[in-house]
């Protein structure tokens, strides 16, 4: 099993911690409230029917199983007192040997404060410290300017554009951003 990034990070104005089973309801509430923004970019959020507590509970169960086998760590981004879900960010093995991928979303009301940029910076550095990891990828729809701004701001390089109708649901083209050196 590969060691994953730590369980908790303190962002000062937010808390980043591993997702837990009792997060499902709050995740569903936050995602449903942000549906109009999320539905353009996130495959799992293209319909309100997908954003139920039951669906989120299944997602969390899968997440815990993946984490058990060292394949991914999903984090809940929460208010500092750990009462409200502001979004989510995860580190995933799914991009092949030597690499981890970071994916993220924010709830309405949590954007524009640098939360995801700062969380992604912490997780990039933590991922690069994991055994056998030499690069971190962020993939996003070519049309998703706000998402692309995150890796750009963090000094990732644009490594390629690939046709992908499955995940790039707006443009059909996926930007692949890569970072192989720590940010801090
Ligand atoms: C992608 C997404 C998470 C980006 O949200 P965001 O609010 O733009 O990102 P951040 O939290 O990093 O905030 C960046 C903003 O905060 C500002 N900011 C303030 N303090 C900052 C700090 N300390 N560090 C970095 N940025 C800071 C930045 O200048 C930027 O402002 P701008 O929007 O005026 O350019 C959000 O748009 C989203 O949830 N989209 C839908 C889901 C999605 O697309 N996910 C990605 C799929 S690939």
Tab-separated table of C-alpha atoms and ligand atoms in Angstrom:
chain	number	residue	atom	x	y	z
A	1	UNK	CA	0.000	0.000	0.000
A	2	UNK	CA	1.309	3.427	-0.928
A	3	UNK	CA	1.355	6.086	1.832
A	4	UNK	CA	-1.067	8.895	1.031
A	5	UNK	CA	-0.971	12.578	2.014
A	6	UNK	CA	-1.796	13.322	5.682
A	7	UNK	CA	-5.294	13.170	7.115
A	8	UNK	CA	-5.640	16.879	7.931
A	9	UNK	CA	-4.380	20.256	6.844
A	10	UNK	CA	-5.164	23.579	8.451
A	11	UNK	CA	-5.686	26.376	5.933
A	12	UNK	CA	-6.461	28.938	8.643
A	13	UNK	CA	-9.793	29.990	7.170
A	14	UNK	CA	-10.703	26.374	6.316
A	15	UNK	CA	-9.991	22.823	7.304
A	16	UNK	CA	-9.024	20.054	4.922
A	17	UNK	CA	-9.577	16.554	6.237
A	18	UNK	CA	-10.182	13.069	4.883
A	19	UNK	CA	-13.799	12.422	3.937
A	20	UNK	CA	-15.803	10.417	6.487
A	21	UNK	CA	-19.050	8.442	6.173
A	22	UNK	CA	-21.006	11.119	8.047
A	23	UNK	CA	-20.050	13.701	5.376
A	24	UNK	CA	-22.493	12.351	2.804
A	25	UNK	CA	-25.474	14.527	3.744
A	26	UNK	CA	-23.457	17.755	3.903
A	27	UNK	CA	-21.761	16.958	0.595
A	28	UNK	CA	-25.116	16.374	-1.069
A	29	UNK	CA	-26.500	19.631	0.341
A	30	UNK	CA	-23.470	21.658	-0.793
A	31	UNK	CA	-23.377	20.074	-4.245
A	32	UNK	CA	-27.139	20.485	-4.788
A	33	UNK	CA	-26.942	24.149	-3.776
A	34	UNK	CA	-24.100	24.602	-6.304
A	35	UNK	CA	-25.656	22.508	-9.059
A	36	UNK	CA	-26.014	25.329	-11.606
A	37	UNK	CA	-22.252	25.906	-11.522
A	38	UNK	CA	-21.060	22.312	-11.085
A	39	UNK	CA	-23.203	20.706	-13.753
A	40	UNK	CA	-21.117	22.159	-16.614
A	41	UNK	CA	-17.883	20.587	-15.446
A	42	UNK	CA	-18.341	17.613	-13.134
A	43	UNK	CA	-19.516	14.324	-14.625
A	44	UNK	CA	-20.940	13.293	-11.239
A	45	UNK	CA	-23.001	16.506	-10.991
A	46	UNK	CA	-24.762	16.646	-14.354
A	47	UNK	CA	-28.180	15.949	-12.857
A	48	UNK	CA	-29.810	16.745	-9.524
A	49	UNK	CA	-30.834	13.091	-9.395
A	50	UNK	CA	-27.143	12.225	-8.983
A	51	UNK	CA	-26.686	14.536	-6.014
A	52	UNK	CA	-28.616	12.681	-3.349
A	53	UNK	CA	-27.384	11.703	0.089
A	54	UNK	CA	-27.546	8.062	-1.030
A	55	UNK	CA	-25.313	8.703	-4.049
A	56	UNK	CA	-22.867	10.624	-1.893
A	57	UNK	CA	-22.870	7.838	0.687
A	58	UNK	CA	-21.905	5.369	-2.051
A	59	UNK	CA	-19.191	7.741	-3.239
A	60	UNK	CA	-17.854	8.029	0.314
A	61	UNK	CA	-17.884	4.243	0.742
A	62	UNK	CA	-15.891	3.868	-2.496
A	63	UNK	CA	-13.539	6.590	-1.292
A	64	UNK	CA	-12.869	4.783	1.971
A	65	UNK	CA	-12.183	1.533	0.126
A	66	UNK	CA	-9.801	3.314	-2.254
A	67	UNK	CA	-8.044	4.929	0.669
A	68	UNK	CA	-7.672	1.574	2.428
A	69	UNK	CA	-5.746	0.251	-0.543
A	70	UNK	CA	-3.698	3.451	-0.899
A	71	UNK	CA	-5.269	4.379	-4.240
A	72	UNK	CA	-6.770	7.753	-3.380
A	73	UNK	CA	-7.516	10.198	-0.613
A	74	UNK	CA	-10.589	12.411	-0.849
A	75	UNK	CA	-10.746	15.427	1.417
A	76	UNK	CA	-13.683	17.461	2.631
A	77	UNK	CA	-12.975	21.180	2.613
A	78	UNK	CA	-14.779	22.484	5.690
A	79	UNK	CA	-15.164	25.618	7.770
A	80	UNK	CA	-12.472	25.826	10.505
A	81	UNK	CA	-14.949	24.550	13.110
A	82	UNK	CA	-15.651	21.539	10.864
A	83	UNK	CA	-19.388	22.260	10.621
A	84	UNK	CA	-20.000	23.257	6.975
A	85	UNK	CA	-18.788	21.688	3.731
A	86	UNK	CA	-17.188	24.240	1.411
A	87	UNK	CA	-16.110	21.806	-1.293
A	88	UNK	CA	-13.987	18.781	-1.970
A	89	UNK	CA	-10.550	17.900	-3.261
A	90	UNK	CA	-8.943	14.536	-3.845
A	91	UNK	CA	-5.620	12.940	-4.703
A	92	UNK	CA	-5.939	9.889	-6.944
A	93	UNK	CA	-3.685	7.170	-8.258
A	94	UNK	CA	-5.728	6.706	-11.463
A	95	UNK	CA	-3.149	8.270	-13.802
A	96	UNK	CA	-0.573	5.484	-13.770
A	97	UNK	CA	2.749	4.747	-12.069
A	98	UNK	CA	4.702	7.625	-10.552
A	99	UNK	CA	1.817	10.086	-10.793
A	100	UNK	CA	-1.090	11.286	-8.669
A	101	UNK	CA	-3.998	13.374	-9.957
A	102	UNK	CA	-5.740	16.137	-8.023
A	103	UNK	CA	-9.425	16.946	-8.634
A	104	UNK	CA	-11.581	19.574	-6.886
A	105	UNK	CA	-14.804	21.532	-6.602
A	106	UNK	CA	-16.116	24.384	-4.497
A	107	UNK	CA	-19.575	25.106	-3.203
A	108	UNK	CA	-21.302	28.376	-4.018
A	109	UNK	CA	-20.125	31.013	-1.575
A	110	UNK	CA	-16.663	29.462	-1.152
A	111	UNK	CA	-15.164	30.612	-4.459
A	112	UNK	CA	-12.816	33.533	-5.007
A	113	UNK	CA	-10.867	33.177	-1.738
A	114	UNK	CA	-8.001	31.053	-2.972
A	115	UNK	CA	-9.240	28.022	-1.014
A	116	UNK	CA	-8.734	25.524	-3.823
A	117	UNK	CA	-5.454	27.045	-4.974
A	118	UNK	CA	-4.088	26.826	-1.443
A	119	UNK	CA	-5.478	23.329	-0.854
A	120	UNK	CA	-4.089	22.108	-4.181
A	121	UNK	CA	-0.676	23.586	-3.318
A	122	UNK	CA	-0.571	21.716	0.002
A	123	UNK	CA	-1.706	18.468	-1.589
A	124	UNK	CA	0.708	18.782	-4.503
A	125	UNK	CA	3.644	19.085	-2.121
A	126	UNK	CA	2.326	16.283	0.084
A	127	UNK	CA	1.758	14.060	-2.962
A	128	UNK	CA	5.307	14.655	-4.196
A	129	UNK	CA	6.531	13.439	-0.803
A	130	UNK	CA	4.695	10.125	-1.193
A	131	UNK	CA	6.860	7.156	-2.012
A	132	UNK	CA	7.217	6.558	-5.747
A	133	UNK	CA	5.467	9.772	-6.806
A	134	UNK	CA	7.409	12.058	-9.132
A	135	UNK	CA	4.624	14.164	-10.633
A	136	UNK	CA	1.173	15.548	-9.948
A	137	UNK	CA	-1.459	16.019	-12.650
A	138	UNK	CA	-4.501	18.263	-12.819
A	139	UNK	CA	-6.890	17.590	-15.700
A	140	UNK	CA	-9.641	19.956	-16.757
A	141	UNK	CA	-11.933	20.761	-19.633
A	142	UNK	CA	-10.232	23.168	-22.024
A	143	UNK	CA	-13.241	25.479	-21.585
A	144	UNK	CA	-12.989	25.490	-17.771
A	145	UNK	CA	-11.041	28.706	-17.281
A	146	UNK	CA	-11.494	28.938	-13.516
A	147	UNK	CA	-10.252	25.407	-13.050
A	148	UNK	CA	-7.275	25.879	-15.387
A	149	UNK	CA	-6.355	29.032	-13.463
A	150	UNK	CA	-5.577	26.866	-10.406
A	151	UNK	CA	-2.658	24.827	-11.883
A	152	UNK	CA	-1.527	27.874	-13.862
A	153	UNK	CA	-1.346	29.918	-10.637
A	154	UNK	CA	0.655	27.107	-9.000
A	155	UNK	CA	3.242	26.858	-11.747
A	156	UNK	CA	2.063	23.597	-13.316
A	157	UNK	CA	2.994	23.302	-16.994
A	158	UNK	CA	0.436	22.502	-19.662
A	159	UNK	CA	1.652	19.108	-20.835
A	160	UNK	CA	-0.983	18.311	-23.423
A	161	UNK	CA	-4.518	18.501	-24.752
A	162	UNK	CA	-6.354	15.280	-25.387
A	163	UNK	CA	-9.719	14.488	-26.914
A	164	UNK	CA	-12.018	13.273	-24.163
A	165	UNK	CA	-15.800	13.295	-24.470
A	166	UNK	CA	-16.282	11.549	-21.162
A	167	UNK	CA	-14.696	14.014	-18.734
A	168	UNK	CA	-14.427	17.194	-20.826
A	169	UNK	CA	-18.190	17.540	-21.108
A	170	UNK	CA	-18.151	21.070	-22.554
A	171	UNK	CA	-15.330	21.194	-25.088
A	172	UNK	CA	-14.487	17.520	-25.574
A	173	UNK	CA	-10.839	18.390	-24.942
A	174	UNK	CA	-8.997	17.854	-21.708
A	175	UNK	CA	-6.042	19.968	-20.588
A	176	UNK	CA	-3.325	17.980	-18.778
A	177	UNK	CA	-1.353	20.102	-16.313
A	178	UNK	CA	1.767	18.671	-14.661
A	179	UNK	CA	4.010	19.656	-11.778
A	180	UNK	CA	7.105	17.642	-10.860
A	181	UNK	CA	8.679	19.984	-8.317
A	182	UNK	CA	7.364	21.082	-4.934
A	183	UNK	CA	5.572	24.427	-4.816
A	184	UNK	CA	6.957	25.521	-1.457
B	1	LIG	C1	-12.631	25.243	-10.239
B	1	LIG	C2	-13.028	25.991	-8.973
B	1	LIG	C3	-12.826	25.104	-7.748
B	1	LIG	C4	-12.130	27.227	-8.863
B	1	LIG	O1	-12.653	28.092	-7.867
B	1	LIG	P1	-11.924	29.485	-7.590
B	1	LIG	O2	-12.683	30.186	-6.536
B	1	LIG	O3	-11.669	30.184	-8.864
B	1	LIG	O4	-10.498	29.000	-7.032
B	1	LIG	P2	-9.748	29.400	-5.699
B	1	LIG	O5	-10.487	28.902	-4.501
B	1	LIG	O6	-8.366	28.928	-5.845
B	1	LIG	O7	-9.829	30.990	-5.701
B	1	LIG	C5	-9.123	31.737	-6.669
B	1	LIG	C6	-9.558	33.180	-6.569
B	1	LIG	O8	-9.297	33.662	-5.243
B	1	LIG	C7	-8.337	34.723	-5.322
B	1	LIG	N1	-7.457	34.567	-4.159
B	1	LIG	C8	-7.642	35.230	-2.987
B	1	LIG	N2	-6.712	34.852	-2.113
B	1	LIG	C9	-5.928	33.939	-2.725
B	1	LIG	C10	-4.803	33.171	-2.314
B	1	LIG	N3	-4.285	33.286	-1.084
B	1	LIG	N4	-4.246	32.295	-3.192
B	1	LIG	C11	-4.754	32.163	-4.420
B	1	LIG	N5	-5.820	32.879	-4.873
B	1	LIG	C12	-6.404	33.761	-4.020
B	1	LIG	C13	-7.655	34.541	-6.655
B	1	LIG	O9	-7.101	35.766	-7.113
B	1	LIG	C14	-8.812	34.105	-7.513
B	1	LIG	O10	-9.638	35.210	-7.760
B	1	LIG	P3	-10.354	35.455	-9.174
B	1	LIG	O11	-11.469	34.463	-9.231
B	1	LIG	O12	-10.841	36.844	-9.080
B	1	LIG	O13	-9.334	35.191	-10.216
B	1	LIG	C15	-14.505	26.449	-9.019
B	1	LIG	O14	-14.678	27.330	-10.101
B	1	LIG	C16	-15.487	25.285	-9.159
B	1	LIG	O15	-15.921	24.709	-8.159
B	1	LIG	N6	-15.870	24.987	-10.410
B	1	LIG	C17	-16.835	23.899	-10.671
B	1	LIG	C18	-16.180	22.542	-10.462
B	1	LIG	C19	-14.950	22.403	-11.335
B	1	LIG	O16	-14.867	22.957	-12.399
B	1	LIG	N7	-13.967	21.619	-10.822
B	1	LIG	C20	-12.757	21.340	-11.554
B	1	LIG	C21	-12.952	20.271	-12.554
B	1	LIG	S1	-11.464	19.993	-13.485
